[in-house]
Each structure stands twice: as structure tokens, then as C-alpha cells.
CSV table of C-alpha atoms and ligand atoms in Angstrom, one decimal:
chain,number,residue,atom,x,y,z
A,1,UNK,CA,-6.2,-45.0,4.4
A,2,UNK,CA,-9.1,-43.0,3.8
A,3,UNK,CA,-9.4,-40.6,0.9
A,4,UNK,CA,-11.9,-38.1,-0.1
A,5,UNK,CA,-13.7,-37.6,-2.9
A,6,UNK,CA,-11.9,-34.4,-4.0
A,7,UNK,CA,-9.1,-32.1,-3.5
A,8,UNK,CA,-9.7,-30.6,0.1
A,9,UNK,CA,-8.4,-26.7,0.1
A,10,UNK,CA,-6.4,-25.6,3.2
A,11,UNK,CA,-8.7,-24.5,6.1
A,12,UNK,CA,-6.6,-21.6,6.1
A,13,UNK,CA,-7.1,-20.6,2.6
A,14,UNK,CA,-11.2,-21.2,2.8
A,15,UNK,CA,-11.4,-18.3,5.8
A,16,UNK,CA,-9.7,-15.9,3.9
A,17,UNK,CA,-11.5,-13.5,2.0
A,18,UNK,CA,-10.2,-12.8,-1.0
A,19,UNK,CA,-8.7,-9.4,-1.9
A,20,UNK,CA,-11.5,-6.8,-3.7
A,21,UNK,CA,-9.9,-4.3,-6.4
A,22,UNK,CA,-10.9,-1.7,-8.2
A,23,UNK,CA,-13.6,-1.6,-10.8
A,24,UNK,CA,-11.8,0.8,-13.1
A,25,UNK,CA,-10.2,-2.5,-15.6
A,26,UNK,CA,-13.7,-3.5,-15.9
A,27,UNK,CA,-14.9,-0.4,-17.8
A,28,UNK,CA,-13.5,0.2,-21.4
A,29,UNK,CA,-12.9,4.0,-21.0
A,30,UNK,CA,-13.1,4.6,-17.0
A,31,UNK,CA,-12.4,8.8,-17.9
A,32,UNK,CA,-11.1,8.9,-14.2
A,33,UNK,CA,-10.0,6.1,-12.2
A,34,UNK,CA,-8.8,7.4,-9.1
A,35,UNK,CA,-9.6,4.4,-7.2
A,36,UNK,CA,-6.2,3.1,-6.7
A,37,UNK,CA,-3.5,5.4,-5.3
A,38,UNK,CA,-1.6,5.1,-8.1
A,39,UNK,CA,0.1,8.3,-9.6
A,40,UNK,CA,-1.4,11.2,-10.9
A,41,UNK,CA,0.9,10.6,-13.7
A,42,UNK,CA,3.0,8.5,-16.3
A,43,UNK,CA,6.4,7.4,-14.9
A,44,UNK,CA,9.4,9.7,-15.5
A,45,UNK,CA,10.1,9.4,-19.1
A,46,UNK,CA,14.0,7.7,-18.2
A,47,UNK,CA,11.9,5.1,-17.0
A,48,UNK,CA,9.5,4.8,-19.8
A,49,UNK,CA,12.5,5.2,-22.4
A,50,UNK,CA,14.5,2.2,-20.1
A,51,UNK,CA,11.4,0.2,-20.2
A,52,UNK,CA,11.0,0.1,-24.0
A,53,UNK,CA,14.9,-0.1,-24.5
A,54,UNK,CA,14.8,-3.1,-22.3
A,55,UNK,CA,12.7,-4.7,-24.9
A,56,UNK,CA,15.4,-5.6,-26.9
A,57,UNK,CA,16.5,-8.8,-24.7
A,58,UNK,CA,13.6,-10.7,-23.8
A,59,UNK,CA,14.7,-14.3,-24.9
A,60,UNK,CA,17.0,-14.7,-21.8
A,61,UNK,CA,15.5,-15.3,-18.0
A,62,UNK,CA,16.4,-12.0,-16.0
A,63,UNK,CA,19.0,-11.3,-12.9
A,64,UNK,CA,18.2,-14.0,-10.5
A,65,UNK,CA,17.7,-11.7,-7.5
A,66,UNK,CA,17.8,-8.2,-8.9
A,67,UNK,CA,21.1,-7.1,-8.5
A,68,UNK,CA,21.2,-4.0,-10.3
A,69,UNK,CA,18.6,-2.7,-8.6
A,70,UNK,CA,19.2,-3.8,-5.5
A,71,UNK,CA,22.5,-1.6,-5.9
A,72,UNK,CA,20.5,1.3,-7.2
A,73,UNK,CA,18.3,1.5,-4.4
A,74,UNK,CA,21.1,1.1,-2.2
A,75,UNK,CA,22.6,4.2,-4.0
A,76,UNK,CA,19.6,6.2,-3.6
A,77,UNK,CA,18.8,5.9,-0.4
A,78,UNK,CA,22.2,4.9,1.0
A,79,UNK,CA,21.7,1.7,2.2
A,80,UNK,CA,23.5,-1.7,1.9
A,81,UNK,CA,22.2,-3.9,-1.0
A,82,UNK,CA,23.0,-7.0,1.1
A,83,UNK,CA,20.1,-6.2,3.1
A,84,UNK,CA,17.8,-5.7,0.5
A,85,UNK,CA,15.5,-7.8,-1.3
A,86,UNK,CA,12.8,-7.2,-4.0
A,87,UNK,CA,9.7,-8.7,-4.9
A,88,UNK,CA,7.2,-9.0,-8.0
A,89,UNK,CA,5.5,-5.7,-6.0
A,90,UNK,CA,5.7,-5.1,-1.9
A,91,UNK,CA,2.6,-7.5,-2.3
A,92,UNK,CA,5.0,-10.8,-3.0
A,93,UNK,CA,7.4,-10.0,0.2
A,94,UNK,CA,4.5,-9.4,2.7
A,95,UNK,CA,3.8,-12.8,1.6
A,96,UNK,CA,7.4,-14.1,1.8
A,97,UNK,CA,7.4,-12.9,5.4
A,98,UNK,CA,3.9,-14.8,6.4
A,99,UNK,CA,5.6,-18.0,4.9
A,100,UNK,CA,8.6,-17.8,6.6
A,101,UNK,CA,7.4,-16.8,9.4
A,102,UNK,CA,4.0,-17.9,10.5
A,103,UNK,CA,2.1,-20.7,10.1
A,104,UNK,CA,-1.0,-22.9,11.7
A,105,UNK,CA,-1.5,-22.1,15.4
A,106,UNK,CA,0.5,-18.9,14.8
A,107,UNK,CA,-1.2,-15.0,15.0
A,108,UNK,CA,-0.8,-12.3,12.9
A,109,UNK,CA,-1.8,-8.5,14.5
A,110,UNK,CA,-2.3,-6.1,12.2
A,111,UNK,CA,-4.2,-2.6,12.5
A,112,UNK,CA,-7.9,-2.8,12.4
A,113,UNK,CA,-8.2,-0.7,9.2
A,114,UNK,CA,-5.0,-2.0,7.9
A,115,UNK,CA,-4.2,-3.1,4.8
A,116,UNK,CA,-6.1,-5.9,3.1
A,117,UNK,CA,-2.9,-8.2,1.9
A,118,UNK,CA,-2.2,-8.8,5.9
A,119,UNK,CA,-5.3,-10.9,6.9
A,120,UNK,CA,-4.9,-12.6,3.3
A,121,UNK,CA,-1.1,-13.3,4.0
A,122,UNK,CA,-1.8,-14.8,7.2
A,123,UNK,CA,-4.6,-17.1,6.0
A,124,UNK,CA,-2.7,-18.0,3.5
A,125,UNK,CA,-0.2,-19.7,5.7
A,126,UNK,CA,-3.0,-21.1,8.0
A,127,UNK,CA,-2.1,-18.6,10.7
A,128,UNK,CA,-4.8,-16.4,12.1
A,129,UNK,CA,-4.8,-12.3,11.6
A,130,UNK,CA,-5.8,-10.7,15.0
A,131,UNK,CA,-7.0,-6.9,14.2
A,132,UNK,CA,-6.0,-4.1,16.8
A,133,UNK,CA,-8.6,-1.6,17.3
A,134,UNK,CA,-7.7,1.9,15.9
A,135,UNK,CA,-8.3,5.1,17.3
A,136,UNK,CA,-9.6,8.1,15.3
A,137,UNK,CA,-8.8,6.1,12.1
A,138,UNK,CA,-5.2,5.7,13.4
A,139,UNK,CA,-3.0,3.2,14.5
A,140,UNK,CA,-2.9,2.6,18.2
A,141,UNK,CA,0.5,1.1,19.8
A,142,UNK,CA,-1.5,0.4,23.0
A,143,UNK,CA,-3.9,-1.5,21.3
A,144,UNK,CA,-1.1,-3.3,18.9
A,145,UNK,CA,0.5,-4.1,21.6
A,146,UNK,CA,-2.3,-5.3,23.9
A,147,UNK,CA,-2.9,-8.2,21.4
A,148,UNK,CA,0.6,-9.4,21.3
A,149,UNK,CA,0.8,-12.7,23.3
A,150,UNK,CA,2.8,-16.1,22.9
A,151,UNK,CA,1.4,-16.9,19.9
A,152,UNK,CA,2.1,-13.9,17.9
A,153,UNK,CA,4.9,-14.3,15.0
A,154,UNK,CA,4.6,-11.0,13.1
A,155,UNK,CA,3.3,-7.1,13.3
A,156,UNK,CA,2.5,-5.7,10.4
A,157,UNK,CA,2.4,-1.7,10.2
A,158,UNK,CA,1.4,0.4,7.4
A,159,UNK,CA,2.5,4.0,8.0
A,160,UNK,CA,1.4,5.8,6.2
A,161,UNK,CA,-2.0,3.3,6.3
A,162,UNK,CA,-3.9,2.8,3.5
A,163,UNK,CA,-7.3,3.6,3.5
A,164,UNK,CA,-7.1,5.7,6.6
A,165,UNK,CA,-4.2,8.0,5.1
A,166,UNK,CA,-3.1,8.4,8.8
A,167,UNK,CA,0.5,7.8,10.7
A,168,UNK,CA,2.1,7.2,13.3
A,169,UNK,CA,5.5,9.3,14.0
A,170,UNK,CA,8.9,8.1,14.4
A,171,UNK,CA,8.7,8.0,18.3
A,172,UNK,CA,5.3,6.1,18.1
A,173,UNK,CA,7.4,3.3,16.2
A,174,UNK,CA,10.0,3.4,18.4
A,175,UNK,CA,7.2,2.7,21.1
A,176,UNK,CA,5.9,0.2,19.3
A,177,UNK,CA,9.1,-1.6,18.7
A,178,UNK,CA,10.4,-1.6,22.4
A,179,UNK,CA,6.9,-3.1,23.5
A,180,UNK,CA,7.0,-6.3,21.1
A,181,UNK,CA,9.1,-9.2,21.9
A,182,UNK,CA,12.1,-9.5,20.3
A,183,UNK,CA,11.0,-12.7,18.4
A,184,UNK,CA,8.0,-10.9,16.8
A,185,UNK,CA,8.6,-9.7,13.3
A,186,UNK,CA,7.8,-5.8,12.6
A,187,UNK,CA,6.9,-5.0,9.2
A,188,UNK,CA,6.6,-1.3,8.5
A,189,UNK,CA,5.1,-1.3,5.3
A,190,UNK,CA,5.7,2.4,4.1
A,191,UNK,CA,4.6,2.3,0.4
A,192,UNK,CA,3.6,5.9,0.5
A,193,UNK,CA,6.9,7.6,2.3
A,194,UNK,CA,7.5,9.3,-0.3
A,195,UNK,CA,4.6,11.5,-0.3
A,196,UNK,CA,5.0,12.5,3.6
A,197,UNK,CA,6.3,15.7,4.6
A,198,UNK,CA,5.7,15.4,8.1
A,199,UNK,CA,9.1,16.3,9.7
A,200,UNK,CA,8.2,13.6,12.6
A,201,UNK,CA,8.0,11.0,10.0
A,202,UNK,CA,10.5,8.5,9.8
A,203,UNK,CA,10.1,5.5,6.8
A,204,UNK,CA,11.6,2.4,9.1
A,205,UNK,CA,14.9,3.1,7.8
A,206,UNK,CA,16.3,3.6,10.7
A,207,UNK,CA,14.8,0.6,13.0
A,208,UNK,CA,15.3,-1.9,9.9
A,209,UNK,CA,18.8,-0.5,10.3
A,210,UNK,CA,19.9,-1.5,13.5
A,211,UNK,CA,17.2,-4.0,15.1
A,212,UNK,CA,17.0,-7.7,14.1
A,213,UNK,CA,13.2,-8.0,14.3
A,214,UNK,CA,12.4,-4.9,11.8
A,215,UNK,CA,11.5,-5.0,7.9
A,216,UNK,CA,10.6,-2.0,6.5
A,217,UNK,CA,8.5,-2.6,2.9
A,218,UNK,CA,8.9,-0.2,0.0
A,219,UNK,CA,7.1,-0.3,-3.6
A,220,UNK,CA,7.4,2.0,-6.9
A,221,UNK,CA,3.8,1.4,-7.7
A,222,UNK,CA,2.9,4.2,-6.1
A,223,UNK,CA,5.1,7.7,-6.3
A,224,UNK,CA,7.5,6.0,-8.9
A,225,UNK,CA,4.5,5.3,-11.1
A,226,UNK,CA,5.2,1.6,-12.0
A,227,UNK,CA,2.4,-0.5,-10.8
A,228,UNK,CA,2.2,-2.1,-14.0
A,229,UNK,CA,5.8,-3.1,-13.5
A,230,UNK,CA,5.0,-4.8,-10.0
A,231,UNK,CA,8.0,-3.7,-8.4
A,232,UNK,CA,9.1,-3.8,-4.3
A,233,UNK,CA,11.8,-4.1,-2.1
A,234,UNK,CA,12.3,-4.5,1.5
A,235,UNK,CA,15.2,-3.4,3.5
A,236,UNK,CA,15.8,-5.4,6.9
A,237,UNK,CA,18.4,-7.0,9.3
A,238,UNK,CA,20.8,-9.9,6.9
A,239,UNK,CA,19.5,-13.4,8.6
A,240,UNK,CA,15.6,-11.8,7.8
A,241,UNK,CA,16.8,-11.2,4.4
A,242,UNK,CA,18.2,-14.2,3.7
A,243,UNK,CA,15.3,-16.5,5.3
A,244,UNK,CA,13.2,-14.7,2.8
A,245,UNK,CA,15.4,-15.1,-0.2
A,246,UNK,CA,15.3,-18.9,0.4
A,247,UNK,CA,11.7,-19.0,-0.7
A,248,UNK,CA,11.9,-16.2,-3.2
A,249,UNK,CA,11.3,-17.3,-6.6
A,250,UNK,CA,14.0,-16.8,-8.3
A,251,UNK,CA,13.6,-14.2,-11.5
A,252,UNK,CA,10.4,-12.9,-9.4
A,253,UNK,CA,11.4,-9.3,-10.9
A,254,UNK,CA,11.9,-9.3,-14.7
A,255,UNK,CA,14.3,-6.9,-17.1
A,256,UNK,CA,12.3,-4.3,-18.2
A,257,UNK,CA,10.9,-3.9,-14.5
A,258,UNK,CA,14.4,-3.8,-13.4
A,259,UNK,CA,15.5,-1.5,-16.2
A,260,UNK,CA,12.5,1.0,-15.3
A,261,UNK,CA,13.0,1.2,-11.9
A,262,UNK,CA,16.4,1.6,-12.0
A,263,UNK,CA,15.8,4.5,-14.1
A,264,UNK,CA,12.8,5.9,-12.3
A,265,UNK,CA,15.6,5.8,-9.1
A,266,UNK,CA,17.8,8.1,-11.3
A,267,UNK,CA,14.9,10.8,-12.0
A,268,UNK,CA,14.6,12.4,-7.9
A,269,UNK,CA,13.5,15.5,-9.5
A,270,UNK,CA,10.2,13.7,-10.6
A,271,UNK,CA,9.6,12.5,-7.3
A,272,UNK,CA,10.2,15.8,-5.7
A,273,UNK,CA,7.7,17.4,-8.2
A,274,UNK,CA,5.4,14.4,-8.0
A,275,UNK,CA,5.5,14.8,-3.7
A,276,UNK,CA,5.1,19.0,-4.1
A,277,UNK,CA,2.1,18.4,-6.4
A,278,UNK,CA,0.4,16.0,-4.2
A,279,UNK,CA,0.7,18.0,-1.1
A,280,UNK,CA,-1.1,21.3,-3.0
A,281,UNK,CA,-3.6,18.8,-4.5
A,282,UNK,CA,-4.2,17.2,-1.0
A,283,UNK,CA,-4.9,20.2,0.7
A,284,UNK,CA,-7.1,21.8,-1.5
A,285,UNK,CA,-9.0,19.0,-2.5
A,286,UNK,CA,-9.8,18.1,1.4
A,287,UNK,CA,-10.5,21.7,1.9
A,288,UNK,CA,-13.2,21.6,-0.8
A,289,UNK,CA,-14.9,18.4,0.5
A,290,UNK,CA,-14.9,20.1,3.9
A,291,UNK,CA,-16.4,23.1,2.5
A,292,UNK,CA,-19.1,20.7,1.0
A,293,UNK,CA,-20.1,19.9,4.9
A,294,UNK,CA,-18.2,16.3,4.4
A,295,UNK,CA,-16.2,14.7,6.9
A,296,UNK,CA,-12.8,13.9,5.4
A,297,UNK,CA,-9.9,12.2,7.6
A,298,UNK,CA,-6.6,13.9,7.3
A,299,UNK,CA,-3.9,11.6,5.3
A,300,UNK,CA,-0.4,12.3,5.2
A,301,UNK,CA,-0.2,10.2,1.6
A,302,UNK,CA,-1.2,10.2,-1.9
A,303,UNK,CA,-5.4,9.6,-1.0
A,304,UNK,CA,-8.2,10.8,1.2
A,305,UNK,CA,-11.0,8.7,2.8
A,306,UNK,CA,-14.4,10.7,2.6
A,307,UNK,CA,-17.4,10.0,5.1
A,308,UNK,CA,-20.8,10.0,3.7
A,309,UNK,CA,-23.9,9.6,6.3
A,310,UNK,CA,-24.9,6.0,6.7
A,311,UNK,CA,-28.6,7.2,7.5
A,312,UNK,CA,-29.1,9.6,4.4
A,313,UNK,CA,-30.4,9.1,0.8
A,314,UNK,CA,-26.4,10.4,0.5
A,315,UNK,CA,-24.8,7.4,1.7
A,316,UNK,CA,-21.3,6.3,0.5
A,317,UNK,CA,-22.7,3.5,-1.5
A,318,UNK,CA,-25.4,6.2,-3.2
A,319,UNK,CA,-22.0,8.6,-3.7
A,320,UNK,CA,-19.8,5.8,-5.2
A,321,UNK,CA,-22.5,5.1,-7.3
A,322,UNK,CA,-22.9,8.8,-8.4
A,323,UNK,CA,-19.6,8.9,-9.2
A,324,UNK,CA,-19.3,6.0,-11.5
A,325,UNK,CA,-21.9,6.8,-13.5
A,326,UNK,CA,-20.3,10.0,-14.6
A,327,UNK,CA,-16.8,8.0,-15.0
A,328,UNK,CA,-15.2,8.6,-12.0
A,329,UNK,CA,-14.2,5.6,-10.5
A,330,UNK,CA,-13.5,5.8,-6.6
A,331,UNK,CA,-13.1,3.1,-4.2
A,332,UNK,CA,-15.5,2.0,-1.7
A,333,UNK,CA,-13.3,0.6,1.5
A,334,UNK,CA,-16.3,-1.8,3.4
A,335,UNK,CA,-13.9,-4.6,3.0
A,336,UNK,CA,-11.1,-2.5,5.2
A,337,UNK,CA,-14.2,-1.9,7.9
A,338,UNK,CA,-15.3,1.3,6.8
A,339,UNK,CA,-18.4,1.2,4.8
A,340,UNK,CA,-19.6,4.8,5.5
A,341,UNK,CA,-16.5,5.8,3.5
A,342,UNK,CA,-14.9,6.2,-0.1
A,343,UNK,CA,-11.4,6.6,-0.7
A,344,UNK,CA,-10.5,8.9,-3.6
A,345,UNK,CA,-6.8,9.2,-4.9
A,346,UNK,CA,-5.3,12.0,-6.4
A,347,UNK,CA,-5.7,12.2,-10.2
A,348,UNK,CA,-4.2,15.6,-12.3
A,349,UNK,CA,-5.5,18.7,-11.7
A,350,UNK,CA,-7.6,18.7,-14.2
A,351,UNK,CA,-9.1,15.6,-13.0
A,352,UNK,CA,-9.8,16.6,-9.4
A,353,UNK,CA,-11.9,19.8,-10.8
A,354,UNK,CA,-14.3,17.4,-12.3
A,355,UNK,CA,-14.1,15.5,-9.4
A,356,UNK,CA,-15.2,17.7,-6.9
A,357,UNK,CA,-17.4,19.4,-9.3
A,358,UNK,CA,-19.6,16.0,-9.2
A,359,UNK,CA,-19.3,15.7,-5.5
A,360,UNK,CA,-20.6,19.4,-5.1
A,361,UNK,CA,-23.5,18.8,-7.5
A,362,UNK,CA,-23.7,15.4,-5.6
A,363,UNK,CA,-24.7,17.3,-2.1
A,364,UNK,CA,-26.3,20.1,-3.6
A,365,UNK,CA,-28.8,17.7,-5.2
A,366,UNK,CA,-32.2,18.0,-3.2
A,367,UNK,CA,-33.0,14.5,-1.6
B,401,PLP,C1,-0.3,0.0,-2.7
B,401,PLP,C2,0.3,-0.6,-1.4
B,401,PLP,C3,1.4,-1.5,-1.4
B,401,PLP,C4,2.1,-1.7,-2.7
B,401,PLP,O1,1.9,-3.0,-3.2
B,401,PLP,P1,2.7,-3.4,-4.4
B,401,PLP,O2,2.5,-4.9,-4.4
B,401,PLP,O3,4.1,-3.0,-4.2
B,401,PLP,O4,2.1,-2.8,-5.6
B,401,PLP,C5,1.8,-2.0,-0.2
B,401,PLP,N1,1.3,-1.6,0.9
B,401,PLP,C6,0.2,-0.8,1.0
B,401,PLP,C7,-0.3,-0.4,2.3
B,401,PLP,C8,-0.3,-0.3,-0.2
B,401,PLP,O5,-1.4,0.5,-0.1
């Protein structure tokens, strides 16, 4: 037999292009990193208090599939913990699902500005990611469900999407659901429910609940205020649940990220004051960008994308860069197809005054 000189990588891995992060851990003292939707603030202090407590036991391996907080998540949000499953972040079970369910030959559709972990997922497993075009920086059903064919294992939704900020309502879903085969996986990812108000808004509860091709993806790195914890869960029909728990590592979520969550879980009031804040924040920070004469898309969750002129000395890579030299660290979203744009998350209040401060002096610079 023939062997090569070296170790050959997958094909599937070598298209894949690997994920781009913030640049907030690579400055000692970013002064305001709102460049990755995380919280505006510190997790509830039951969480934080849990976290530390848990400390005290860290010689033994953790729960071998979360059970606690599979039960506590049940709790809150009345589900059955069966049906749950949790992941070292949402990130790990988006990947569970692409392994278990896709592979070479296969295609993955996903949104066109859709999150970056679902063309990495599918690569990853050799399959091939088929982007739907979006219209007015939203989902389209149509055009999801125009790319659907033989081939195609899995859908994966995020609603709210992240970087548009955009959604699609709970009878959009619905539409979307009753057009896919009933073989295709759907993966709502909704790591930003929390945050929506819209009454027409519906998480994927409901269609995880009752159909046997529906996975709805939750996190706590993102309203909870855990990201450090890399938490998720996903709620979804038993025989999905249990394909993915095959593959799960086991101890993929350790104690002091159970303990946390759990307690973070316990504290609704923090989330409710966390949500109320966002939504004033939100709406005056896009009213002042607007009042700047800057184009800013309307999001539903916990971020705005801002458009800067491709064809002026103001463009969003001049802006970005303006930004970070004054130690506000934003995100630039080319990668998600959208390099006239930065995305900027909500920080505290006070940290949002100095943000749009900058952005004001920003346009009001002469050219
Ligand atoms: C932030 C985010 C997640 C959360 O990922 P974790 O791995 O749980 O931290 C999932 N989906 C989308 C669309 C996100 O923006």
C-alpha cells in the first residue's frame, strides 16, 4: 500500500475557515470590550457565591451528564429533563448535531448571515454548508427552503441571529418547519431569547416539544452571564437526544459550571432586570446612532449591527479602528458577509455614553 509522507488532514477540515473572535483577550486592559454579546454585567451573585462554593470539591470528575441541572432547567422552564441535554457551551451540541447527523456528501443550509459555528460544524464532519440568501438582513423561509434538496441532513436557525440581530416570528417557524422534510434536522438556535420581547416571538419550545425533527439550542453565556463557564443545553424530541448523548463526552460540563448555572436559574429576577435594561439601552443607543446619520439594523437581542459607507474615508474598517484605539473594542462581522458593518454589544450605561460619545466625534470629524 501506498503511504504519504505525512499526516493528510480531512478535506473537510482544510475548507473550513476557522472561527475569528474578538480582539478584546489580546489587549491587557481593553477599557470596553463590547465585542462579544456577552452581558453588560457580572452573573447574579448566587451564581458567583455557588461558583466559588463549588470550589471545595474539585478532586472528583463531575455528574456524568448534568443531572442537576438538567432538572433545574426543567424546573425553570417546565420542561422534561429527559429531553434535555447540555454541552461544554451551545457551541459543543451544534457540533454534536453535525456528527451525528451529517457527514461527507451530506448539506448543511444555514442563513446567509448566520452564525459562524454552522459552516465550521459542517466542515468539520466533511459535509458541505449551503447559505440561503437573506432578505433585509433577515432570515428568509423561501429561500431556506429553496435550498433544501435530497442531500440536505440539517437546518440550522438562529433566531434571534447573531450579527443581524433580526427574527423571525413564531408563525414564520412554523412555516419553515412544515416546508422541510421530515428527515431534515431543525436547529433553532435561540441563545438570545431571553432578551426578546416581541410578543410574536416564540423560543422553539414549542416545535422541539411536539415534532421529531426539532432541537431548540439554549446557552447561559449570554443573559445568564457565564460565558466563562461554557454552559448550553438543548431541548428536543427523546431519540434526538439520545443520538446525541451517545457521542457526548462524558463530564463535558464540570461542577462549578453546574453549580453556577443552577444558581444563576434560581435568580429570574436578574434576568428580568438584565432583559428591562437591555431593551432601554437598545433603544436609545440605536436612536443615537440614527441621529448620527448611520444606518443601524433593528435587533430584537442583546447587540446592534452599525453600517458605515464602504466608499468614505468613514468606512467600517476606519470606524473599528477608531474605536480601538480609544479602548473600545467592537467587532468587525466581514467573516459573517458583512464587511460594511460593526457589531457593538451592549456594555453598562456608563459604558455606552463613552461609546457613542466616540462614534459622534467619529462622524463629526471633518474628512
Ligand atoms: C453566543 C452564541 C451562542 C452561544 O454559544 P456558547 O457556546 O453557548 O457560548 C450560540 N449561538 C449563537 C447564535 C450565538 O451568538
Amino acid at each position: 500500500m501506498n503511504r504519504l509522507l505525512r499526516p493528510q488532514t480531512k478535506e473537510g477540515i482544510l475548507r473550513l475557515k476557522p472561527y475569528v473572535g474578538s480582539e478584546s483577550k489580546l489587549i491587557e486592559d481593553s477599557l470596553i470590550n463590547i465585542s462579544s454579546n456577552e452581558s453588560a454585567f457580572e452573573a447574579s451573585i448566587l451564581a458567583r457565591d455557588a461558583y466559588i462554593n463549588a470550589s471545595k470539591d474539585l478532586r472528583c470528575y463531575p455528574e456524568i451528564d448534568a443531572i442537576t441541572l438538567r432538572k433545574a432547567i426543567a424546573k425553570t422552564y417546565e420542561l422534561n429533563a429527559d429531553r434535555i441535554i447540555c454541552g461544554t457551551g451551545s457551541d459543543q451540541i451544534i457540533d454534536l448535531i453535525a456528527l451525528a447527523y451529517a457527514g461527507v456528501g451530506d448539506e448543511v443550509v444555514y442563513s446567509a448571515h448566520g452564525f459562524q459555528m454552522y459552516p465550521i460544524a459542517a466542515h468539520s464532519v466533511g459535509a458541505m454548508p449551503v447559505a440561503a440568501p437573506e432578505q433585509n438582513l433577515t432570515s428568509s423561509v423561501d429561500a431556506i427552503l429553496d435550498k433544501v434538496n435530497d442531500s440536505t441532513k440539517i437546518v440550522f436557525l438562529a433566531n434571534p441571529n447573531n450579527p443581524t440581530g433580526t427574527m423571525l416570528t413564531q408563525d414564520e417557524l412554523n412555516r419553515l418547519h412544515s416546508g422541510l422534510p421530515s428527515d431534515v434536522v431543525f436547529v433553532i438556535d435561540a441563545a438570545y431569547a431571553e432578551y426578546v420581547t416581541q410578543s410574536n416571538y416564540e423560543p422553539g419550545i414549542e416545535l422541539a416539544g411536539k415534532e421529531d425533527n426539532v432541537i431548540m439550542t439554549r446557552t447561559f453565556s449570554k443573559i445568564y452571564a457565564l460565558a466563562n463557564l461554557r454552559v448550553g443545553w438543548a431541548y428536543g424530541p427523546t431519540d434526538i437526544i439520545k443520538t446525541l448523548d451517545r457521542i457526548r463526552p462524558p463530564f463535558n460540563v464540570n461542577g462549578p459550571a453546574i453549580a453556577a448555572a443552577v444558581a444563576a436559574l434560581g435568580d429570574q429576577e436578574y434576568i428580568e432586570k438584565s432583559r428591562s435594561y437591555n431593551q432601554k439601552t437598545l433603544s436609545w443607543f440605536m436612536d443615537e446612532v440614527k441621529a448620527m446619520g448611520l444606518v443601524v439594523n433593528p435587533s430584537v437581542a442583546n447587540f446592534v449591527i452599525i453600517h458605515f459607507d464602504s466608499n468614505s474615508s468613514k468606512n467600517s474598517e476606519v470606524a473599528y479602528q477608531y474605536l480601538f484605539d480609544r479602548g473600545i473594542i467592537t467587532r468587525r462581522v466581514d467573516g459573517y458577509g458583512l464587511p460594511d458593518w460593526v457589531r457593538v454589544s451592549m456594555g453598562t450605561q456608563e459604558e455606552m455614553l463613552k461609546v457613542r460619545n466616540a462614534l459622534k466625534e467619529f462622524m463629526e470629524q471633518d474628512e
